[in-house]
Coordinates of C-alpha atoms and ligand atoms in Angstrom, one line a residue:
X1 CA 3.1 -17.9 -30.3
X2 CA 5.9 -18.8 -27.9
X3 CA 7.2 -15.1 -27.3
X4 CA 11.1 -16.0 -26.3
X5 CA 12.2 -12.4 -27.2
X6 CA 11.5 -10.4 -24.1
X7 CA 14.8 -8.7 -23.9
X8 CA 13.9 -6.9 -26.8
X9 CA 10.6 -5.8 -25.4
X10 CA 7.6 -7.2 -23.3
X11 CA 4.0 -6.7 -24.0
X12 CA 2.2 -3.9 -21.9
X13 CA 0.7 -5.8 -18.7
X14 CA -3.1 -5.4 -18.6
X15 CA -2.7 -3.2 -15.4
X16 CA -0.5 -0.8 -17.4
X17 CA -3.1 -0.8 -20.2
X18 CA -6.1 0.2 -17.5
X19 CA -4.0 3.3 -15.7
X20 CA -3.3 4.8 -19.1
X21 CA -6.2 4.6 -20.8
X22 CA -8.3 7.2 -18.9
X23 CA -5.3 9.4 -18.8
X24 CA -5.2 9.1 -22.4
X25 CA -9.1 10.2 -23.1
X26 CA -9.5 12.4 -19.9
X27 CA -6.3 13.6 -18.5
X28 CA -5.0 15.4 -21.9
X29 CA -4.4 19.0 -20.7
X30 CA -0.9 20.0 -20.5
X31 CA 0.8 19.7 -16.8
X32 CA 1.9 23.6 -17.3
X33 CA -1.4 24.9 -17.8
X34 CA -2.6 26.8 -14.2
X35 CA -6.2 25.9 -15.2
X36 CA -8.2 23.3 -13.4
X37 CA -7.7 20.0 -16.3
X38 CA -3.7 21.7 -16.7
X39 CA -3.9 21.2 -12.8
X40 CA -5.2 17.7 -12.5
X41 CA -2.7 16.7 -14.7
X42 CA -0.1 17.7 -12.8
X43 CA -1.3 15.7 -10.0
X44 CA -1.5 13.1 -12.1
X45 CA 2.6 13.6 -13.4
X46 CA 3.3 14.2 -9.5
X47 CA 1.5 11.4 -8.4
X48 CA 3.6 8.9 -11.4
X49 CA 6.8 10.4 -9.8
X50 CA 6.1 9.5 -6.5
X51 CA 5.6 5.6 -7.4
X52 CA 8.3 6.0 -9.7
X53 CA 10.7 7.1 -6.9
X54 CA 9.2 5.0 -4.4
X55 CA 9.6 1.6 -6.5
X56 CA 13.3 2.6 -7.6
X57 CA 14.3 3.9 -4.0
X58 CA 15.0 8.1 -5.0
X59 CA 13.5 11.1 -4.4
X60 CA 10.8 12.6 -6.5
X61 CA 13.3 15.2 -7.9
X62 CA 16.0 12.7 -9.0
X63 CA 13.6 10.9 -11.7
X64 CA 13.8 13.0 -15.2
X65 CA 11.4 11.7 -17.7
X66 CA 12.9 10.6 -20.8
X67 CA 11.8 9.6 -24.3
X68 CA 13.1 5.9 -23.4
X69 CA 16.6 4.7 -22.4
X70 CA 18.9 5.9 -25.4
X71 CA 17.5 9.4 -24.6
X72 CA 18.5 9.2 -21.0
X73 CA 21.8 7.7 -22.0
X74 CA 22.6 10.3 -24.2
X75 CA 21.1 12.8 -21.4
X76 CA 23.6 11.2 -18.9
X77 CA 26.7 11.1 -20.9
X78 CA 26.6 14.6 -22.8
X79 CA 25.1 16.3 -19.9
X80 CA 27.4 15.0 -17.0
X81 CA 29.8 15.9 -19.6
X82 CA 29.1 19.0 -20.6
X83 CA 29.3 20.0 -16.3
X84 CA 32.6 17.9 -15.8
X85 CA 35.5 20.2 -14.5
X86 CA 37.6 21.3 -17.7
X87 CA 40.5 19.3 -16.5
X88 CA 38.5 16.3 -17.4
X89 CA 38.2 15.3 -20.8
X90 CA 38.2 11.7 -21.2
X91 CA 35.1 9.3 -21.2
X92 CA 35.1 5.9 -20.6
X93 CA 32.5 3.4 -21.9
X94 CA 32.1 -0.8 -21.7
X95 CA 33.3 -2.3 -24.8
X96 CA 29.8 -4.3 -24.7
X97 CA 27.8 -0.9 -23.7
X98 CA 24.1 -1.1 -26.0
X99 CA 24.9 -0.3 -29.9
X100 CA 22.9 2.6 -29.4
X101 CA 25.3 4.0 -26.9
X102 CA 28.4 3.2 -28.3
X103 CA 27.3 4.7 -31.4
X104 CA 27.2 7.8 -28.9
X105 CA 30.8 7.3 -28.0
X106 CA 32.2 7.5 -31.8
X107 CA 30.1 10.4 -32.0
X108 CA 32.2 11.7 -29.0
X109 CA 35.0 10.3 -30.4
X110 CA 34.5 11.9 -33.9
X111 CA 34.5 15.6 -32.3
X112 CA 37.7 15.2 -31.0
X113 CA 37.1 13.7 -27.2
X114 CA 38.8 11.3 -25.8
X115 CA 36.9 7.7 -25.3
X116 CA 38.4 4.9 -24.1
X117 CA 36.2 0.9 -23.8
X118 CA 37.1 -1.6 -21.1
X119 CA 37.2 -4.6 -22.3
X120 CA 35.3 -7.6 -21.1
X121 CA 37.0 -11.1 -20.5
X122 CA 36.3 -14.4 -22.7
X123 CA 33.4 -15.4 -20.3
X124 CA 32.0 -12.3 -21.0
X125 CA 32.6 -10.5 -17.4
X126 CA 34.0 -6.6 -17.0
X127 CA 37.8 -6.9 -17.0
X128 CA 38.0 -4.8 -13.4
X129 CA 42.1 -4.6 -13.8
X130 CA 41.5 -2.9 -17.0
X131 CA 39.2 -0.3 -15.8
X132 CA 41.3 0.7 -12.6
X133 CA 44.4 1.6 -14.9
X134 CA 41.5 3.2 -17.6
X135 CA 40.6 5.6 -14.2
X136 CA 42.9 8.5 -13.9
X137 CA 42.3 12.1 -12.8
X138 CA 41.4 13.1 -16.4
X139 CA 38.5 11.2 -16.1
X140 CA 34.7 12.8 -16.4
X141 CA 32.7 9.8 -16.6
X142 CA 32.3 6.5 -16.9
X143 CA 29.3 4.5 -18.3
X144 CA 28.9 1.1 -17.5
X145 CA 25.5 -0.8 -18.0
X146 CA 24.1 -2.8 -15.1
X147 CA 23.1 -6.4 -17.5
X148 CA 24.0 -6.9 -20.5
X149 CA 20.9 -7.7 -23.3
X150 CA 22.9 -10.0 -25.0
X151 CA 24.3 -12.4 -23.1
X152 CA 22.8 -11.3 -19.6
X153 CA 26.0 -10.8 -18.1
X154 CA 25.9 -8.6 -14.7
X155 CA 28.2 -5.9 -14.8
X156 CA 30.4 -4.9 -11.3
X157 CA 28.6 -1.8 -10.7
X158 CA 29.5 -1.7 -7.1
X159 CA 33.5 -2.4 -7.7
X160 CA 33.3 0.3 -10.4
X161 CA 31.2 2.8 -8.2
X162 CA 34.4 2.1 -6.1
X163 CA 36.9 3.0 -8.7
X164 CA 35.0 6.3 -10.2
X165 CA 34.3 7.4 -7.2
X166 CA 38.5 7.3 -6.0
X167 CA 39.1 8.7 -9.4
X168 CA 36.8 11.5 -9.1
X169 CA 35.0 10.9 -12.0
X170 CA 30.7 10.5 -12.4
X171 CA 29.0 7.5 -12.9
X172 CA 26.2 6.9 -15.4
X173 CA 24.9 3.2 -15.5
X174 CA 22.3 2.1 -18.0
X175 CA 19.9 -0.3 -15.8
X176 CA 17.8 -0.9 -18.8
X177 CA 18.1 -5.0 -18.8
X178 CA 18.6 -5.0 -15.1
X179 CA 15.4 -2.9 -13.6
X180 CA 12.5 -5.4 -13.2
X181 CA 14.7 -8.3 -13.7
X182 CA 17.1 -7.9 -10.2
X183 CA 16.5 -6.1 -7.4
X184 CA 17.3 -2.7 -7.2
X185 CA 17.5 0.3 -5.1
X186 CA 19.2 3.9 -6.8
X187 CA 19.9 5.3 -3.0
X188 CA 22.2 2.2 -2.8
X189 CA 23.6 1.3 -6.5
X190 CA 26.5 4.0 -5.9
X191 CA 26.0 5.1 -9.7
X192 CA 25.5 9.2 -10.3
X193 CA 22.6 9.0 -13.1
X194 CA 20.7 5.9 -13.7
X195 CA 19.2 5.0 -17.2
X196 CA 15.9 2.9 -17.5
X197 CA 13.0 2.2 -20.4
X198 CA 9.2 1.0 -19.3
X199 CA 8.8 -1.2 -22.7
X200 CA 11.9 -3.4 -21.3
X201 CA 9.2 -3.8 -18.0
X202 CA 5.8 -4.2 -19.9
X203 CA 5.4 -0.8 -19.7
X204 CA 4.4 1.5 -22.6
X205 CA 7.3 2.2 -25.5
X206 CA 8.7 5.9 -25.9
X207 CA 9.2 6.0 -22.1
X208 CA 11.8 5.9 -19.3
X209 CA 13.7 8.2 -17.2
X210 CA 17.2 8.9 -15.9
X211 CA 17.5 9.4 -12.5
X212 CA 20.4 11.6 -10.8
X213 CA 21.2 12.4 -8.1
X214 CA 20.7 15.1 -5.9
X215 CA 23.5 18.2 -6.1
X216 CA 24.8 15.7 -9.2
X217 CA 25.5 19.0 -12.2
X218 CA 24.1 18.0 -15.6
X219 CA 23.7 20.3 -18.5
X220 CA 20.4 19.7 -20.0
X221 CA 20.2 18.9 -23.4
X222 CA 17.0 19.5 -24.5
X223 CA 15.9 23.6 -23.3
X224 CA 12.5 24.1 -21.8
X225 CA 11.3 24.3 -18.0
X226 CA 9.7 21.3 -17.6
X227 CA 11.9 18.4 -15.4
X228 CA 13.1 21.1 -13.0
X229 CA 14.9 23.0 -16.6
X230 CA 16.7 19.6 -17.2
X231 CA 14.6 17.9 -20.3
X232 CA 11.9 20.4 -21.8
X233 CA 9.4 19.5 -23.8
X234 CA 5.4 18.7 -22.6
X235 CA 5.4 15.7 -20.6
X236 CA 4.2 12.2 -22.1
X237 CA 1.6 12.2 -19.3
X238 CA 0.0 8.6 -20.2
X239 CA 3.2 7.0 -21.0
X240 CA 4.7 8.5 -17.7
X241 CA 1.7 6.8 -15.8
X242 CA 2.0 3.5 -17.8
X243 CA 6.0 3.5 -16.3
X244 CA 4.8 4.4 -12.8
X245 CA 1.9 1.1 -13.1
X246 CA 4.5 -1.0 -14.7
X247 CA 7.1 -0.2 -11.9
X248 CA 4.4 -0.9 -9.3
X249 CA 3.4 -3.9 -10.5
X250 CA 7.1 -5.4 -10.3
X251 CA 7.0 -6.7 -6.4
X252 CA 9.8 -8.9 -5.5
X253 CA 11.8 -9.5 -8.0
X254 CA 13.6 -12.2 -6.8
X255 CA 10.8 -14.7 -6.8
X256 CA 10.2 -14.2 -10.6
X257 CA 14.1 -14.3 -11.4
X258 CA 14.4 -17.8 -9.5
X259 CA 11.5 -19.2 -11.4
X260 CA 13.0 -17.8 -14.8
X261 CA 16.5 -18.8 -14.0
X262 CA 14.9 -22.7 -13.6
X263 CA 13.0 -22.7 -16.8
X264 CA 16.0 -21.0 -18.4
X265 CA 18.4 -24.3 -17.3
X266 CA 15.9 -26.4 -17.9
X267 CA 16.2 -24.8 -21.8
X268 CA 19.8 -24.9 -21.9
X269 CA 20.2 -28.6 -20.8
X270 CA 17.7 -30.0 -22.3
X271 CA 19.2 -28.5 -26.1
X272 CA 22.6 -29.8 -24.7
X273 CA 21.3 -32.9 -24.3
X274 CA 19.5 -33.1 -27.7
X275 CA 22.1 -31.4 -29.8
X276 CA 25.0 -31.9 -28.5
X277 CA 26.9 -28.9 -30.6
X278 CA 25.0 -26.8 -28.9
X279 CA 27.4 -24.1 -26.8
X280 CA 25.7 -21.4 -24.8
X281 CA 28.0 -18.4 -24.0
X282 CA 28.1 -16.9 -20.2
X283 CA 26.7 -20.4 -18.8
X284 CA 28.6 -20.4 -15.6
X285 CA 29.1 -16.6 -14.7
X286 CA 26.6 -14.4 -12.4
X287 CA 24.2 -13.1 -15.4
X288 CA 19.9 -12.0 -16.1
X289 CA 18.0 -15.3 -14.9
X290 CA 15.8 -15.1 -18.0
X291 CA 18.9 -14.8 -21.0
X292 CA 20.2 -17.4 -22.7
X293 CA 22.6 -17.4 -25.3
X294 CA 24.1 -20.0 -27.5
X295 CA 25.0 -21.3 -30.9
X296 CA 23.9 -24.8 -32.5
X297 CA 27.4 -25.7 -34.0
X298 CA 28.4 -22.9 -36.6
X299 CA 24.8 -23.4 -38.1
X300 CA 23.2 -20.0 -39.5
X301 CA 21.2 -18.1 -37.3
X302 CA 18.9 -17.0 -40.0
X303 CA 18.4 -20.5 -40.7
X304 CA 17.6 -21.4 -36.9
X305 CA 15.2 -18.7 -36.5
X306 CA 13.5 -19.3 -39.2
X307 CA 12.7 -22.8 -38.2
X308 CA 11.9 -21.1 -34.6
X309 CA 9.7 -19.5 -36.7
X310 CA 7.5 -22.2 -38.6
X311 CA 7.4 -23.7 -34.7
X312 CA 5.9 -20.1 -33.6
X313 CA 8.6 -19.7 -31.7
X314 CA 10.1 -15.7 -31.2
X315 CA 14.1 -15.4 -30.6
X316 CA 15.9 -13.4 -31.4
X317 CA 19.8 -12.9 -32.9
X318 CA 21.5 -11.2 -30.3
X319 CA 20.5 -7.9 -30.3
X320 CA 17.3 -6.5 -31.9
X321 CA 18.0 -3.2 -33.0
X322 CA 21.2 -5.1 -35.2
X323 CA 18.9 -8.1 -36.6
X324 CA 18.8 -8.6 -39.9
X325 CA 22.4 -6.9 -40.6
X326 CA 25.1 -9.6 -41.1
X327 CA 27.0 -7.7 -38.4
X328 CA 28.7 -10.6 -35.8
X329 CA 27.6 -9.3 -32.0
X330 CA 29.8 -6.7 -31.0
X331 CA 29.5 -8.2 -27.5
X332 CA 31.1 -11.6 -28.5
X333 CA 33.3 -10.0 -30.8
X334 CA 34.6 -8.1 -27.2
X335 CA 34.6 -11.6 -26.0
X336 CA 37.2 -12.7 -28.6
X337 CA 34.5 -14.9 -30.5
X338 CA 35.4 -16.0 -34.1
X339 CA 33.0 -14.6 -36.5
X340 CA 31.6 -17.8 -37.8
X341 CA 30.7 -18.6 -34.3
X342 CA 29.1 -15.0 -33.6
X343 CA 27.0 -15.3 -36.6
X344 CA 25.0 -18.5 -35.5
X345 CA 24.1 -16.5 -32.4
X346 CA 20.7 -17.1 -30.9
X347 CA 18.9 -15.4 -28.0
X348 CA 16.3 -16.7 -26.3
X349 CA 15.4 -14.2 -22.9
X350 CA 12.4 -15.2 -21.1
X351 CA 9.9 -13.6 -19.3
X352 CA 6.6 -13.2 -17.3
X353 CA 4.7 -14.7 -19.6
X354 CA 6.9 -18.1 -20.2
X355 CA 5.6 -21.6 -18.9
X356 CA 7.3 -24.4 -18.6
X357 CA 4.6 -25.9 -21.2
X358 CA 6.5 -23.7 -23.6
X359 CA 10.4 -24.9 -22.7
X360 CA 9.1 -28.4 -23.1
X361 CA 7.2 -27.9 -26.2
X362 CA 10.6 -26.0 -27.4
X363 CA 12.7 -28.8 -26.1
X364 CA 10.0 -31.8 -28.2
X365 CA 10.5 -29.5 -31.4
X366 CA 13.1 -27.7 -32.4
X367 CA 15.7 -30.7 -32.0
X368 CA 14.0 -32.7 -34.5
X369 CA 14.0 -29.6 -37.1
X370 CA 18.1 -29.0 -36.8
X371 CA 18.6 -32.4 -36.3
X372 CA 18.9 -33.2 -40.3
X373 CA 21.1 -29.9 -40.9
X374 CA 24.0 -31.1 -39.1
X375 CA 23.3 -34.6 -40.8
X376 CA 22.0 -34.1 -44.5
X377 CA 22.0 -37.6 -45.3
X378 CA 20.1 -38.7 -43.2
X379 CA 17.6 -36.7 -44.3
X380 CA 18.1 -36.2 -47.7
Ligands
PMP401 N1 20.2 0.1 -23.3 C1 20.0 -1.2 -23.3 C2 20.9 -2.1 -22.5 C3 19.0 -1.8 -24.0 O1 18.8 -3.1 -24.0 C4 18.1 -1.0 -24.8 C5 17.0 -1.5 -25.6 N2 17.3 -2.5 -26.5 C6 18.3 0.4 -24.8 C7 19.4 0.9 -24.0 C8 17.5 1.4 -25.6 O2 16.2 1.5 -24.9 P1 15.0 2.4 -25.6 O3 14.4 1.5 -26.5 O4 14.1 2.7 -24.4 O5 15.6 3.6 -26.2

């Protein structure tokens, strides 16, 4: 299989797989437990929290363990939220924030709050303009994610750090495409709270964390004493150490990106070569090194993946959690893409384990299989 799909999720890394699996059979006691096993587990959590703050450049007691990124997201938002001055009402999301988290901000919507979405600009990039006159002293929060996992685009985190911060209002950014893809360092990304999953960094699933910063107030949303009183519940001590392996393993990024961003135009050409209706969206704007996202013509995506499929080829339709619906892309319905266009959407996002034997075995293949669809007599 040629696995083109890792924005959706990677596969564990070996090295992940060999620091949790003696946690798993040997470190089970419970971290709260004063007992000798309760106490080497909590070594163990301490130890994960170090790495984990080391890699991502915070302290120890900014990282909160989290089920995964939509928990921390939701953590962020209703808990920065919840401790917002009462003068301060109104949230403000992305218009291309995950599905996930804009489902949140309906839901916020729904009981009566005021939400407002920047808008993004044809290419796909954060209409700044729009979000300076969105950022008023009403404002609690903003929520801006750091990549986008459709089409890759980087979001001005910096700029908008900028803006909240003249505005008074928090800032919660959801790095889950952009940690392990881009450098990054928390004590320097201006943001407030931080959202991040391990599964997106071939770490285990069910995992991530939100980090915030220190003297930041957040109401937690989930009651017990474990995270310093800000997300009870027994820790998920072999998942936490799979997320501190899988953040250590990382290195510099910026080697990997730079090989991934040339198999990644060597992808794109060569289709726009082959197939010349080929359009990929976001080409020429500052985006994830591994994303690629185009359209062959108007034709199907259902009917592309499929023959992506009989190739053994993984891709995906924009995002995961939305495949199989009809649904256009909310993202490049932001962008002001027609429908027809949005539904022949197709993802590829590569990843550690892509060659360039699998681009060029792509780039032999799949031509000659859509080839006939936008001719049918020839191929009757
Ligand atoms: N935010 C973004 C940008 C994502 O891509 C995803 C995963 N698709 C999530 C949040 C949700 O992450 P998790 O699966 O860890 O809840």
């Amino acid at each position: 299989m040629i696995y083109l799909d890792h924005n959706a999720t990677t596969p564990p890394a070996p090295e992940v797989l060999a620091a949790m699996l003696p946690v798993l059979s040997d470190v089970w006691a419970n971290s709260s437990s004063q007992h000798g096993p309760g106490q080497d587990a909590k070594r163990a959590l301490g130890a994960a929290r170090a790495t984990v703050a080391r890699v991502l450049g915070c302290k120890p007691a900014e990282v909160i363990f989290t089920s995964g990124a939509t928990e921390a997201n939701h953590l962020a938002v209703r808990g920065l939220l919840a401790a917002a001055a009462p003068g301060r009402r109104r949230v403000v999301f992305s218009s291309v924030e995950h599905a996930g988290h804009l489902r949140l901000a309906r839901a916020l919507r729904d009981a009566g709050m005021a939400v407002d979405l920047i808008p993004v600009r044809p290419d796909g990039q954060l209409d700044l303009a729009a979000a300076q006159a969105l950022l008023g002293p009403d404002v609690a929060l903003v929520s801006l994610m750091a990549a986008n996992n459709e089409t890759g685009v980087l979001m001005p985190v910096a700029e908008v750090a900028e803006l909240s911060r003249a505005a008074g209002a928090r800032l919660h950014v959801d790095a889950t495409q952009f940690i392990g893809k881009q450098p990054f360092d928390f004590s320097r990304c201006g943001a407030d709270a931080v959202s991040l999953s391990a599964h997106k960094l071939h770490g285990p699933k069910g995992v991530g964390a939100l980090l915030l910063r220190q003297g930041v107030a957040l109401v937690p949303q989930t009651l017990g004493s474990q995270e310093r009183g800000r997300r009870g519940g027994t820790e998920n001590l072999p998942a936490i150490v799979g997320l501190a392996a899988a953040l250590d393993l990382l290195g510099d990024v910026s080697l990997e990106a730079a090989r991934l961003a040339t198999l990644r135009d060597a992808l794109e050409s060569g289709l726009c070569q082959a197939l010349p209706a080929t359009h990929v969206w976001c080409q020429n704007v500052p985006r994830l090194p591994g994303t690629s996202y185009l359209r062959f013509g108007t034709l199907s995506v259902d009917v592309v993946l499929q023959r992506l499929d009989r190739l053994g080829v993984a891709a995906s339709s924009g995002a995961a959690c939305s495949s199989g619906g009809s649904e256009p892309s909310h993202v490049l319905g932001a962008m002001g893409v027609p429908a027809d266009e949005a539904l022949a959407a197709v993802r590829f996002s590569l990843g550690r384990s892509t060659t360039l034997a699998n681009v060029t075995t792509l780039l032999n293949t799949l031509p000659a299989l859509l080839e006939p669809l936008f001719n049918p007599t020839r191929n009757p």
